[in-house]
MMTF fields as JSON, N, C-alpha, C and O atoms, coordinates in Angstrom:
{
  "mmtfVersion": "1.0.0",
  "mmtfProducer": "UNKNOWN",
  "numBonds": 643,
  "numAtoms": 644,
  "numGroups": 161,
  "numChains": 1,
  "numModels": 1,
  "chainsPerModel": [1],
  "groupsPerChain": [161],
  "chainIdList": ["A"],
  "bondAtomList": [4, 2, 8, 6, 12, 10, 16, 14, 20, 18, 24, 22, 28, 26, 32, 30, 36, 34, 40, 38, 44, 42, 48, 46, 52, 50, 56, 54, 60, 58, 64, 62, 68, 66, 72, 70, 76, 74, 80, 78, 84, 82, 88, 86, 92, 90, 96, 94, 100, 98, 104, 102, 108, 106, 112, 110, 116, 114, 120, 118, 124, 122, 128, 126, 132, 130, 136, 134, 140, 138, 144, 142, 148, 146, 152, 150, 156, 154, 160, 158, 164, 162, 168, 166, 172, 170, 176, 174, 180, 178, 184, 182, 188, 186, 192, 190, 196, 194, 200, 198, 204, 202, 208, 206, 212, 210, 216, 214, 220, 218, 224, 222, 228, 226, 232, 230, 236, 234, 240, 238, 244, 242, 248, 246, 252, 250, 256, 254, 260, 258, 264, 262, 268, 266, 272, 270, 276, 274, 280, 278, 284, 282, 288, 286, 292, 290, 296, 294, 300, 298, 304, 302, 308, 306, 312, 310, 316, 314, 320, 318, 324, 322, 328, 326, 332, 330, 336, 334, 340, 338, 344, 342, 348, 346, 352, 350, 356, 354, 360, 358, 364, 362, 368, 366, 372, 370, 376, 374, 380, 378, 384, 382, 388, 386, 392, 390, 396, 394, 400, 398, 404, 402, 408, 406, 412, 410, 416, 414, 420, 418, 424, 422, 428, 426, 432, 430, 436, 434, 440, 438, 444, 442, 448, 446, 452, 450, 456, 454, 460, 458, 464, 462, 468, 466, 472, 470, 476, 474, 480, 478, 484, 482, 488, 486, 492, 490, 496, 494, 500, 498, 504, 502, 508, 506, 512, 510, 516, 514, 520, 518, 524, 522, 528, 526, 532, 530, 536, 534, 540, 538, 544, 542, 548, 546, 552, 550, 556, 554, 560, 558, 564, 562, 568, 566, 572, 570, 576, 574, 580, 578, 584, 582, 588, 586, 592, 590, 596, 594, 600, 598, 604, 602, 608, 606, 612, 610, 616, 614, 620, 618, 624, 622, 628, 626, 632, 630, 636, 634, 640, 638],
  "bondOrderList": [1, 1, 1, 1, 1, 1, 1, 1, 1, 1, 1, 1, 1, 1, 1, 1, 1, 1, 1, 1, 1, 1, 1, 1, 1, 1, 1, 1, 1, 1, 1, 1, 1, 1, 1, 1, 1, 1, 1, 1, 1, 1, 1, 1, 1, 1, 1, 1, 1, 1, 1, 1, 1, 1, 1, 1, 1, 1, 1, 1, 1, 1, 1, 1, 1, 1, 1, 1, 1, 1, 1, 1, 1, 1, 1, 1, 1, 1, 1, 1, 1, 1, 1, 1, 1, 1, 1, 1, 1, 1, 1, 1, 1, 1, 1, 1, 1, 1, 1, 1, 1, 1, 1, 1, 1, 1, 1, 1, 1, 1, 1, 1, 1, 1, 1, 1, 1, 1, 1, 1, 1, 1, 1, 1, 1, 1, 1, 1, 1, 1, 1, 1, 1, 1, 1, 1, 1, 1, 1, 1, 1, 1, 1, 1, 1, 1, 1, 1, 1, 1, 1, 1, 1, 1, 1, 1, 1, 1, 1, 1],
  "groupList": [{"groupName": "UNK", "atomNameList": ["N", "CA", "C", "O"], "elementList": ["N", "C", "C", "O"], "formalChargeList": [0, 0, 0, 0], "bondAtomList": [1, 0, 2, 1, 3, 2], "bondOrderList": [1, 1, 2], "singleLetterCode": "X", "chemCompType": "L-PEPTIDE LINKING"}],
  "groupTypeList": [0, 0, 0, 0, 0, 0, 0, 0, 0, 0, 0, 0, 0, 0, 0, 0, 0, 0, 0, 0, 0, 0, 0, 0, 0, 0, 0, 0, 0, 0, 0, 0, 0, 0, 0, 0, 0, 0, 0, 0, 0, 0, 0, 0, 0, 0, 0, 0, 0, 0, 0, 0, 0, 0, 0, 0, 0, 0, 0, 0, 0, 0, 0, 0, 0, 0, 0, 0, 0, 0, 0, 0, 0, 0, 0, 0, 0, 0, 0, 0, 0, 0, 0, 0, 0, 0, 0, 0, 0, 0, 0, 0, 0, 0, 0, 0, 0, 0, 0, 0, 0, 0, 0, 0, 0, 0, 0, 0, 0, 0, 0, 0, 0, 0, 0, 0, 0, 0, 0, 0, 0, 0, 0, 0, 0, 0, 0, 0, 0, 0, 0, 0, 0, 0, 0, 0, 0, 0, 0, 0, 0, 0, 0, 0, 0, 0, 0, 0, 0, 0, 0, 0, 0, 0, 0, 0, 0, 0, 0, 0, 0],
  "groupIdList": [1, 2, 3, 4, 5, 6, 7, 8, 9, 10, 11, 12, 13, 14, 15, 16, 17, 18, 19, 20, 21, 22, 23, 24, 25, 26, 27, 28, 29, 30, 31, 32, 33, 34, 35, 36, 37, 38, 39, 40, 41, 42, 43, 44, 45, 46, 47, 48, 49, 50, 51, 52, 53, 54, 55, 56, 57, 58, 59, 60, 61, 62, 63, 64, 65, 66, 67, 68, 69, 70, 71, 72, 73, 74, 75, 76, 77, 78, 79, 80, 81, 82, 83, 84, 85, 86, 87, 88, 89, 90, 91, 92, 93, 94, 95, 96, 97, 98, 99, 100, 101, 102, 103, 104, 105, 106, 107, 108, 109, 110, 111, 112, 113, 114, 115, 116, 117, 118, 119, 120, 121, 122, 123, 124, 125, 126, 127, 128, 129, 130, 131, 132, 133, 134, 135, 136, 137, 138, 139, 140, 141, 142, 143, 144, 145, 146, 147, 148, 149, 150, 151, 152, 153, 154, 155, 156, 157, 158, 159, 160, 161],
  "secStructList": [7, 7, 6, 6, 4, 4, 4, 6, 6, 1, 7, 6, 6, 2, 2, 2, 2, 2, 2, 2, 2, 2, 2, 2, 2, 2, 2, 2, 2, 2, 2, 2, 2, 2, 7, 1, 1, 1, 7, 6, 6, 6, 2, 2, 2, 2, 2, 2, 1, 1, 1, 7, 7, 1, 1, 7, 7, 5, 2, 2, 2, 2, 2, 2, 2, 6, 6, 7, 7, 2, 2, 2, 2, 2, 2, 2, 2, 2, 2, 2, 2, 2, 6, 6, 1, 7, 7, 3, 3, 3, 7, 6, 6, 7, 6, 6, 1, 3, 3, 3, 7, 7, 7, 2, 2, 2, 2, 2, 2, 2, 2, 2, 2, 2, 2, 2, 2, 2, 2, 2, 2, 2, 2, 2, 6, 6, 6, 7, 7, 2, 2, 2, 2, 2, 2, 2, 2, 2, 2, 2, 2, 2, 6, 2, 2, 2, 2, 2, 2, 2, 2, 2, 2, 2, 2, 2, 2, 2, 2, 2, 7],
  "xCoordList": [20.174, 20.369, 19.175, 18.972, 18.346, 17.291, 17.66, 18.803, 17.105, 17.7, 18.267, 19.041, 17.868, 17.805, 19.427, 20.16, 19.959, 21.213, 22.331, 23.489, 21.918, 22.623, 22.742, 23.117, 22.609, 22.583, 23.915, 24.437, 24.273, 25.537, 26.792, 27.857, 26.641, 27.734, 28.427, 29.359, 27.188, 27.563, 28.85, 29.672, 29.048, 29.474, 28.52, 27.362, 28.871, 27.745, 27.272, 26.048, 27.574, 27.245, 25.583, 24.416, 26.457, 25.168, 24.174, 23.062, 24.778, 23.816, 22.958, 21.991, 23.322, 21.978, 21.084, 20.105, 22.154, 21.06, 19.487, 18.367, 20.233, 19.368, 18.031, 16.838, 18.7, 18.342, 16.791, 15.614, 17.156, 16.735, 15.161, 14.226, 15.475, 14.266, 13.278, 12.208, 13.859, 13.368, 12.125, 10.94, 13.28, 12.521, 11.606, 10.547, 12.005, 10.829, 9.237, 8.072, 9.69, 8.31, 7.421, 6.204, 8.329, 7.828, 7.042, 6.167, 7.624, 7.384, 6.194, 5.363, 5.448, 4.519, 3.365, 2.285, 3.331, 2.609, 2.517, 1.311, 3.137, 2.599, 1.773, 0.921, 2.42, 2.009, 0.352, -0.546, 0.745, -1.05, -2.097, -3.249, -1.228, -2.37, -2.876, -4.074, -1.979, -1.752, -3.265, -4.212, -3.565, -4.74, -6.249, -6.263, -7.002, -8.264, -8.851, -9.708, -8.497, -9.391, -7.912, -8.123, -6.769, -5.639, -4.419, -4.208, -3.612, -2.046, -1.434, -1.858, -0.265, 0.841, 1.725, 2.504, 1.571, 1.899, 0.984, 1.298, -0.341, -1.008, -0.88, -1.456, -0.2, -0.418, 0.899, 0.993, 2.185, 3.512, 3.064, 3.726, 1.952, 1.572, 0.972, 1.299, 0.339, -0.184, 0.399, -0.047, 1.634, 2.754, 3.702, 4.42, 3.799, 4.812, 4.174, 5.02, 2.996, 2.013, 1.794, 1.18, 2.037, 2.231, 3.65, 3.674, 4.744, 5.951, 5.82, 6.486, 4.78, 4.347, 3.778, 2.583, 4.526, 3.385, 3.442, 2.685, 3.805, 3.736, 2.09, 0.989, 2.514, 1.915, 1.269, 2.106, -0.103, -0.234, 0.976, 1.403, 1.076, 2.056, 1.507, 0.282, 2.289, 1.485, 2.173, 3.246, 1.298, 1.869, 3.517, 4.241, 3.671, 5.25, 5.973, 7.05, 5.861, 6.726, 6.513, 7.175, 5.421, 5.144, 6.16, 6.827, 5.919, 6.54, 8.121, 8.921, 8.503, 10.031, 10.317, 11.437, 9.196, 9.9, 9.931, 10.743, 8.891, 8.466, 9.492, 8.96, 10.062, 11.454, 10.328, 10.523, 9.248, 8.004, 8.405, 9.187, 7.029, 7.067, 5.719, 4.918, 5.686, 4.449, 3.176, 2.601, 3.009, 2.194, 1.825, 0.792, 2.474, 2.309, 1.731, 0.912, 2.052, 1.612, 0.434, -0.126, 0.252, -1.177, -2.13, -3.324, -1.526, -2.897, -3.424, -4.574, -2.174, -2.504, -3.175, -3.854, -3.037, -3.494, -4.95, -5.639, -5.476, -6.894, -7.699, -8.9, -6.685, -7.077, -7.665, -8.565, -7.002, -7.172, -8.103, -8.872, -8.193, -9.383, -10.639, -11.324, -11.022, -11.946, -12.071, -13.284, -11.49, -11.728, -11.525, -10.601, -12.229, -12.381, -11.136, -11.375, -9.735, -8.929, -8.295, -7.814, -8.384, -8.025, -8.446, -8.642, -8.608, -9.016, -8.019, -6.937, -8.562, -7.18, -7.45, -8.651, -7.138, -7.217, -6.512, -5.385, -6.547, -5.972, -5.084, -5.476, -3.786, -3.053, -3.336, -3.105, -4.098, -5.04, -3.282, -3.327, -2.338, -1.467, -0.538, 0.076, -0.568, -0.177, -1.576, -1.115, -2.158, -3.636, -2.903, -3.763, -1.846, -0.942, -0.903, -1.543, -0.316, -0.119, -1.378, -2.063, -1.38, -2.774, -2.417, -1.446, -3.102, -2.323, -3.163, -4.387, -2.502, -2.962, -3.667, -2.884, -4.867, -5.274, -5.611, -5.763, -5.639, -6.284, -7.725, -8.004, -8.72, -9.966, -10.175, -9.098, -11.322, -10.978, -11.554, -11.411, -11.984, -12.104, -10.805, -10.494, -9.652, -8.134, -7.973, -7.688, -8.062, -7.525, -8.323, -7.986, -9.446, -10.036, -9.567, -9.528, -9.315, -8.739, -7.305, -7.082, -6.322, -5.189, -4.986, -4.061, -6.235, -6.325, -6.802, -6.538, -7.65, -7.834, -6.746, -6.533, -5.903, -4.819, -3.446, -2.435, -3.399, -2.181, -1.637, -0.505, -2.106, -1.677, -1.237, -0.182, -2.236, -1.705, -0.473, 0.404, -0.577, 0.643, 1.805, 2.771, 2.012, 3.22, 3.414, 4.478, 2.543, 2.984, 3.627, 4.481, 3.042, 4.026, 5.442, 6.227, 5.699, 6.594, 7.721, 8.921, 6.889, 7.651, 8.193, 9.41, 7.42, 7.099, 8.413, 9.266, 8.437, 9.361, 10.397, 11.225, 11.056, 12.182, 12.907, 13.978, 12.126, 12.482, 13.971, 14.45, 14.485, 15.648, 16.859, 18.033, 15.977, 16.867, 17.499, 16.743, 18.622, 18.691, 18.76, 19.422, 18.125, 18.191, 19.071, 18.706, 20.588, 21.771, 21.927, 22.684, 21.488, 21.65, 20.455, 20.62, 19.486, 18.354, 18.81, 18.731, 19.42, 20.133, 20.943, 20.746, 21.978, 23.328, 22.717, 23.204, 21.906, 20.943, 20.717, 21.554, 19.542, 19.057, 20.032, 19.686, 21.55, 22.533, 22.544, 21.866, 23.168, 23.388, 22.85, 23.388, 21.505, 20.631, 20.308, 19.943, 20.633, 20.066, 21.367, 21.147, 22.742, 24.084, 23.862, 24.127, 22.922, 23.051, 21.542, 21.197, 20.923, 19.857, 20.534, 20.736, 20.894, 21.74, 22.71, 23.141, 23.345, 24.153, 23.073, 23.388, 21.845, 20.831, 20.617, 20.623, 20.485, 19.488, 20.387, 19.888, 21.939, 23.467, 22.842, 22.214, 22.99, 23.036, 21.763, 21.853, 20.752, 19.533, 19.674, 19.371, 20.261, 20.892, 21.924, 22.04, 22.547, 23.666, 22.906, 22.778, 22.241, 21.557, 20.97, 21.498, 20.063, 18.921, 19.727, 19.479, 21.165, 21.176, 22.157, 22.485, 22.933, 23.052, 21.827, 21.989, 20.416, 19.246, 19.289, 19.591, 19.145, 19.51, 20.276, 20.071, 21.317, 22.964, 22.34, 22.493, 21.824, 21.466, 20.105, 19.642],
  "yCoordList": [-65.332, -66.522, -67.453, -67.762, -67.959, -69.107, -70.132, -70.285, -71.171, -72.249, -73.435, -74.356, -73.23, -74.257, -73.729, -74.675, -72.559, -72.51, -72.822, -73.074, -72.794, -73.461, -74.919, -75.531, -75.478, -76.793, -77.002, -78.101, -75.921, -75.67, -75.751, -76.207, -75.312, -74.994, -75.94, -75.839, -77.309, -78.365, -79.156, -78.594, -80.843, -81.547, -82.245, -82.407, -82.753, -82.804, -84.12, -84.059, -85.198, -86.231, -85.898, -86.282, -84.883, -84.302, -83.926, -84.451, -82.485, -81.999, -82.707, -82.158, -84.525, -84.87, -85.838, -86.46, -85.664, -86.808, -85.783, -86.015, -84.602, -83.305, -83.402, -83.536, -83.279, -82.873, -84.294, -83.947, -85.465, -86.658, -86.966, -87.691, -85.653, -86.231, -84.815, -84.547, -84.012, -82.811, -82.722, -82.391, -83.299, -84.201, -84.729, -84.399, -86.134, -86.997, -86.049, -86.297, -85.127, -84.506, -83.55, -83.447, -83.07, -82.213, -82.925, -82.416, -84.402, -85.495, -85.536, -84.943, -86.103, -86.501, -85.459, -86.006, -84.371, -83.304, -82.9, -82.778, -82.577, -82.407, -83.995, -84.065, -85.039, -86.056, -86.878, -87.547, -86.141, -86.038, -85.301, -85.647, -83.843, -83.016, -83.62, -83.758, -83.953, -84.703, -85.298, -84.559, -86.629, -87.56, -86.997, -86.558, -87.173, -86.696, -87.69, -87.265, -89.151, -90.19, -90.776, -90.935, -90.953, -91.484, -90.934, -90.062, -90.964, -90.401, -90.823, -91.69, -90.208, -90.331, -91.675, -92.245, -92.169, -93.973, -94.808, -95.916, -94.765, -95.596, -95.609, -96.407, -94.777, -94.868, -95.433, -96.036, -95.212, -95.99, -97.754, -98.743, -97.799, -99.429, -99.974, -101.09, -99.402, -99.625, -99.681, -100.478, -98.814, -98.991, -99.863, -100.33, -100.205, -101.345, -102.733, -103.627, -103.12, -104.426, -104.438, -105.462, -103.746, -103.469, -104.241, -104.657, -104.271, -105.034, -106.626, -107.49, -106.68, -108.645, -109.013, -109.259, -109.035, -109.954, -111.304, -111.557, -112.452, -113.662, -113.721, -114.003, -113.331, -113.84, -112.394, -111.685, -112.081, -111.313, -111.253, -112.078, -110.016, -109.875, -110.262, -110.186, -110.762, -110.679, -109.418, -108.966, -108.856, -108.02, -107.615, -106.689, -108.852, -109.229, -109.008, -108.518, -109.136, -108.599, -106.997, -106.049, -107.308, -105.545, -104.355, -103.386, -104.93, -104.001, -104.108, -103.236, -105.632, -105.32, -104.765, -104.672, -104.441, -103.946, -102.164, -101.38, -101.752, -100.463, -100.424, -99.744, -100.628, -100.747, -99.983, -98.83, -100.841, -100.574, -101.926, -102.835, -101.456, -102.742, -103.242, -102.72, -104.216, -105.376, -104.193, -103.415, -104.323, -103.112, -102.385, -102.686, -101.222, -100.245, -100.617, -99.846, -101.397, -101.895, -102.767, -103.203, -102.867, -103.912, -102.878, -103.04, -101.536, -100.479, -99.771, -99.346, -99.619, -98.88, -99.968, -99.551, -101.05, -102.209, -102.351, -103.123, -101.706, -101.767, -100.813, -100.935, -99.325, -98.209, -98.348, -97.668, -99.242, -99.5, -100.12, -99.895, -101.119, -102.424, -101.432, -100.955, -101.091, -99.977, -99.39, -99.381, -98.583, -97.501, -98.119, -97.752, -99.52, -100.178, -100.499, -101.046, -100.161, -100.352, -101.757, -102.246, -102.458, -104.039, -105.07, -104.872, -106.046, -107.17, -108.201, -108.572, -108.561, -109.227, -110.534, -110.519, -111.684, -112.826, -113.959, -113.482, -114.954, -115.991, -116.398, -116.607, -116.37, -117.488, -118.725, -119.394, -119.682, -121.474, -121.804, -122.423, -121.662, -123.056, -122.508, -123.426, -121.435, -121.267, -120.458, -119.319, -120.377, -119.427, -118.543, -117.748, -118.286, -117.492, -116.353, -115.443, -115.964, -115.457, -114.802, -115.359, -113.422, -113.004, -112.275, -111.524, -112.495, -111.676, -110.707, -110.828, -109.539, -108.387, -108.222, -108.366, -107.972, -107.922, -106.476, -105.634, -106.614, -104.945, -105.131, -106.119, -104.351, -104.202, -103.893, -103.703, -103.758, -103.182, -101.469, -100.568, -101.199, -99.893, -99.417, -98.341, -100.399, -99.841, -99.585, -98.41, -100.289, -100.645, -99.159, -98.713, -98.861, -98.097, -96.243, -95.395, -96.083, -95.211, -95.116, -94.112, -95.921, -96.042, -95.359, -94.67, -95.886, -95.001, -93.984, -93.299, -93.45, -91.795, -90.916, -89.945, -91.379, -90.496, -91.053, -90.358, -91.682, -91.908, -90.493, -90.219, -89.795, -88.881, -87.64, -87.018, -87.417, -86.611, -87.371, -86.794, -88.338, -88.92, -89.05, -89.414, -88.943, -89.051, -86.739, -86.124, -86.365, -85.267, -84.424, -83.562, -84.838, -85.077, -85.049, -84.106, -86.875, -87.115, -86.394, -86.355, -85.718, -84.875, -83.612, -83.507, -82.8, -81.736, -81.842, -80.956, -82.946, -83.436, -83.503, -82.94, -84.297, -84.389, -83.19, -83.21, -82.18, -81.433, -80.818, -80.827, -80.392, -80.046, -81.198, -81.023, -82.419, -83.465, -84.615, -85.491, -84.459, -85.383, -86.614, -86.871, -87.65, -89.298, -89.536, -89.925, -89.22, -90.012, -89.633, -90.361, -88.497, -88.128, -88.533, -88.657, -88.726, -89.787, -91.011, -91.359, -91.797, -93.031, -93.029, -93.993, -92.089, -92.06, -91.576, -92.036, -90.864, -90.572, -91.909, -92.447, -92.75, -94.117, -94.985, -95.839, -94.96, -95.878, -95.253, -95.849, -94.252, -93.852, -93.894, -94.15, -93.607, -93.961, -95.765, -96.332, -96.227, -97.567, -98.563, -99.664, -97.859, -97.771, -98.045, -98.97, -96.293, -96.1, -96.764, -96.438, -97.606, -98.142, -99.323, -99.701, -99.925, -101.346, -101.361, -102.482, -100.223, -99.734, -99.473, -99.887, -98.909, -98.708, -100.437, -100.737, -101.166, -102.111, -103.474, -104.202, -103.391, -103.885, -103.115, -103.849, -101.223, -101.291, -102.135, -103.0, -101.842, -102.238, -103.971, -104.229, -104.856, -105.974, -106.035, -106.997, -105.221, -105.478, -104.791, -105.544, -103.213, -102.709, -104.126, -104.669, -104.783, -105.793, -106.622, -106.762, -107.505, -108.272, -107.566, -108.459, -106.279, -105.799, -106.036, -106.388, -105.773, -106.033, -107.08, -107.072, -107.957, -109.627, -110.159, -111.01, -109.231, -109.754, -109.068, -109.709, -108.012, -107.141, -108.111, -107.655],
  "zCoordList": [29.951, 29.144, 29.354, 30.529, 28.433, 28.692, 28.817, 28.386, 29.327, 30.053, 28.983, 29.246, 28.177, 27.071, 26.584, 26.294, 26.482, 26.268, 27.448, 27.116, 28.91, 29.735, 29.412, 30.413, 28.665, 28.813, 27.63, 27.446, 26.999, 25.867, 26.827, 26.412, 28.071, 28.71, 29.724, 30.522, 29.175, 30.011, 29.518, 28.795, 30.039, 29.49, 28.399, 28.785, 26.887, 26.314, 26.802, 26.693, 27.249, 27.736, 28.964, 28.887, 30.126, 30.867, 30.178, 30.123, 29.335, 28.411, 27.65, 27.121, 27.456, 26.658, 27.051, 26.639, 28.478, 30.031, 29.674, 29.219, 30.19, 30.895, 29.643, 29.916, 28.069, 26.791, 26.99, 27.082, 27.007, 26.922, 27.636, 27.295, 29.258, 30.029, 29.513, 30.06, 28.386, 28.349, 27.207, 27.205, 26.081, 25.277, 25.247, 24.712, 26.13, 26.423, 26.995, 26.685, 27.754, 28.285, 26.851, 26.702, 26.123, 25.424, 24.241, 23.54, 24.167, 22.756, 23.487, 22.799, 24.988, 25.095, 25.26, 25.484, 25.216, 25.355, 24.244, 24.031, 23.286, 21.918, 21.164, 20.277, 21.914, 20.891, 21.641, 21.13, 23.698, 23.779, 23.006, 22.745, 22.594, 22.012, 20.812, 20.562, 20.122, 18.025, 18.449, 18.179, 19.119, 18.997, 20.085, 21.235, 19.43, 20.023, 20.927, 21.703, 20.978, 21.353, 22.653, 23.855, 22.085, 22.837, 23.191, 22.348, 23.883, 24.701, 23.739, 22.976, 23.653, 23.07, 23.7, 22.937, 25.149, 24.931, 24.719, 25.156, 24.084, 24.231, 22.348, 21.61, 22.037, 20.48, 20.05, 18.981, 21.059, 20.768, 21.411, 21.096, 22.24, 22.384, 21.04, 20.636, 20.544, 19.061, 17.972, 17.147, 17.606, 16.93, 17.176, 16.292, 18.603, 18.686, 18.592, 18.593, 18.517, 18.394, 16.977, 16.677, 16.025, 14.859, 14.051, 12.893, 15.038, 14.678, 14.656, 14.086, 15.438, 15.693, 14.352, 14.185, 13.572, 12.435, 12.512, 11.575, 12.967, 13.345, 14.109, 13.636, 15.432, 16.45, 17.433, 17.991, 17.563, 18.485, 20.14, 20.948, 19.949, 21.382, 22.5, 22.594, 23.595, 25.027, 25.574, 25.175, 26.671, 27.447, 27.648, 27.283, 28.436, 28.144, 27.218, 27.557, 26.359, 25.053, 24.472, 24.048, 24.701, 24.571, 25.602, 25.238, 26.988, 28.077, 27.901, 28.24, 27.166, 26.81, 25.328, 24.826, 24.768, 23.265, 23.772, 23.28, 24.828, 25.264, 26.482, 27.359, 26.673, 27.72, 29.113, 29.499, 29.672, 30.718, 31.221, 30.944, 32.53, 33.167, 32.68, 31.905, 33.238, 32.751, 33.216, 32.454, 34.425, 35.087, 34.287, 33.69, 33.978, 33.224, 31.507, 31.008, 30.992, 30.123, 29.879, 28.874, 31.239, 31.351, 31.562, 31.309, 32.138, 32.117, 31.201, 31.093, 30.281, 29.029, 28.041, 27.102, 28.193, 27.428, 27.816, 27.149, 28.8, 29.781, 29.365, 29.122, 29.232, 28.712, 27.001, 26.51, 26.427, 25.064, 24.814, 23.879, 25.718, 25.126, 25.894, 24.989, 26.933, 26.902, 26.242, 26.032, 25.461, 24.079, 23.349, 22.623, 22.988, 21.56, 20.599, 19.522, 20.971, 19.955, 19.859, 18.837, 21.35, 21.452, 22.211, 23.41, 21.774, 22.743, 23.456, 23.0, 24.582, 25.128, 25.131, 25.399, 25.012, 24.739, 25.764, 25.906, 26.401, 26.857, 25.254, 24.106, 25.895, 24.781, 24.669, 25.676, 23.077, 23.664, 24.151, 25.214, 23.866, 24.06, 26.017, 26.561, 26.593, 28.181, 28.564, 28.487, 28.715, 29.678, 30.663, 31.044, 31.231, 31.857, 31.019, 31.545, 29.712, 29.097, 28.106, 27.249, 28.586, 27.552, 26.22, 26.128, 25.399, 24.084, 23.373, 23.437, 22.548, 22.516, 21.153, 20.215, 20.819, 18.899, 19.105, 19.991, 18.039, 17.184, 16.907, 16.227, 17.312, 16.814, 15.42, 14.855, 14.558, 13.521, 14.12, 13.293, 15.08, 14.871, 14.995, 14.485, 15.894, 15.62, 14.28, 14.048, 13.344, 12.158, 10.917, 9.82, 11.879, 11.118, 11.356, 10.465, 12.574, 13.082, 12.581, 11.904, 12.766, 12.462, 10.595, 10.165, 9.827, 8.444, 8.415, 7.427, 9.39, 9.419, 9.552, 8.826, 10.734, 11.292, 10.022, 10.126, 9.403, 8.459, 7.953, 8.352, 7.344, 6.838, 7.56, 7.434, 8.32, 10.014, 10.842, 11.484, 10.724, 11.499, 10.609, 11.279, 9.732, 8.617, 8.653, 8.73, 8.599, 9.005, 9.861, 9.659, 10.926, 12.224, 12.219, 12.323, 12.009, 11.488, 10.764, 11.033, 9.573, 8.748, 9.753, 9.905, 10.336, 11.043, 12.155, 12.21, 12.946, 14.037, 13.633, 14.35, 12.109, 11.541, 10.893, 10.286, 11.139, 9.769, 10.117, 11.251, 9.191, 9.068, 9.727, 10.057, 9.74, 10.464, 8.979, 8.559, 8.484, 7.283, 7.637, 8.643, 6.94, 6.993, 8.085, 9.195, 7.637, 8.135, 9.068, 9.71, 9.772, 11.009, 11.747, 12.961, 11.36, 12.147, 12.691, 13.869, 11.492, 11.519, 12.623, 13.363, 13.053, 13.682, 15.303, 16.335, 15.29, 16.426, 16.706, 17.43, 16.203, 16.429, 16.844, 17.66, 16.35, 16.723, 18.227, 19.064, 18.571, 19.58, 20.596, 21.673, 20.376, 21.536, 21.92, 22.95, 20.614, 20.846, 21.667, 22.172, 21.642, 22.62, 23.904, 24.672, 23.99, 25.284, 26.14, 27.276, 25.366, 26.058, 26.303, 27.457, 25.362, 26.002, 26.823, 27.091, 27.461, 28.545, 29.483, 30.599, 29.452, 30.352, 30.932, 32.126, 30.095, 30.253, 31.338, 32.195, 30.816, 31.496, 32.836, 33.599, 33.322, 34.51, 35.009, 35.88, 34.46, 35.056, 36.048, 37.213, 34.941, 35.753, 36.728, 37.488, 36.738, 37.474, 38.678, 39.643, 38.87, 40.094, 40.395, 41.365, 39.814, 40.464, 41.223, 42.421, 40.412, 41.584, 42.483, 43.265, 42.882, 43.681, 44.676, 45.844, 44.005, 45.333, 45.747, 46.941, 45.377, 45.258, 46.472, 47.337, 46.141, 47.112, 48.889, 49.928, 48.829, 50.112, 51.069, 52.115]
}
């Protein structure tokens, strides 16, 4: 039996703990190979600074829309502005707070790969209909806000010790 069918014989709840971290490894290894210049999180940091249309993001907001820590997001944000795709800025109204732009060679790159990246897309979804994308997205977006509840409640468990 290959391993991928042991995971049928679970509880499906386990089965999509197990499914989830399996995923995640396989999304980032195909989606390192997809780009020639960047990783597969440094291109979900770019897609998610993409949702700010007001106001360039700071770090901070970035690492909570990317459910990261500041850290981690400040390196890939380091990794980026080195490879030309962003500049980091003092915010004029707190200087604490640095905020994130797009270069235009981002902006220029980002239209090369459009059509490769909507393929993908296609490629990843396939045989997946709308509504079951949708109902996926609910579900997971459930069980992150149940992630995010324990996450507080562990901390001030640390808190209390």
């Amino acid at each position: 039996m290959i391993p991928r069918n042991l995971l049928n014989q679970m509880d499906a709840r386990y089965a999509l703990f197990g499914l989830l971290f399996a995923f995640q490894n396989r999304l980032q290894a195909v989606g390192d190979a997809f780009y020639e210049e960047i990783t597969c999180k440094q291109f979900f940091l770019l897609a998610c600074m993409q949702l700010f249309q007001e106001e360039a993001p700071t770090v901070q907001e970035l690492a909570q829309l990317m459910g990261s820590s500041h850290q981690n997001v400040k390196q890939i944000v380091n990794k980026l502005e080195r490879k030309g795709y962003v500049r980091v800025e003092e915010d004029p109204e707190d200087r604490r707070k640095l905020r994130i732009f797009f270069t235009d060679y981002a902006q220029r790159t980002a239209e090369r790969y459009r059509k490769k990246e909507e393929e993908f897309m296609g490629r990843l979804f396939e045989g997946v209909p709308e509504e079951q994308a949708a109902q996926l997205f609910d579900g997971l977006s459930k069980m992150e806000e149940n992630l995010i509840k324990m996450r507080e409640m562990f901390t001030e468990r640390k808190e209390l010790l």
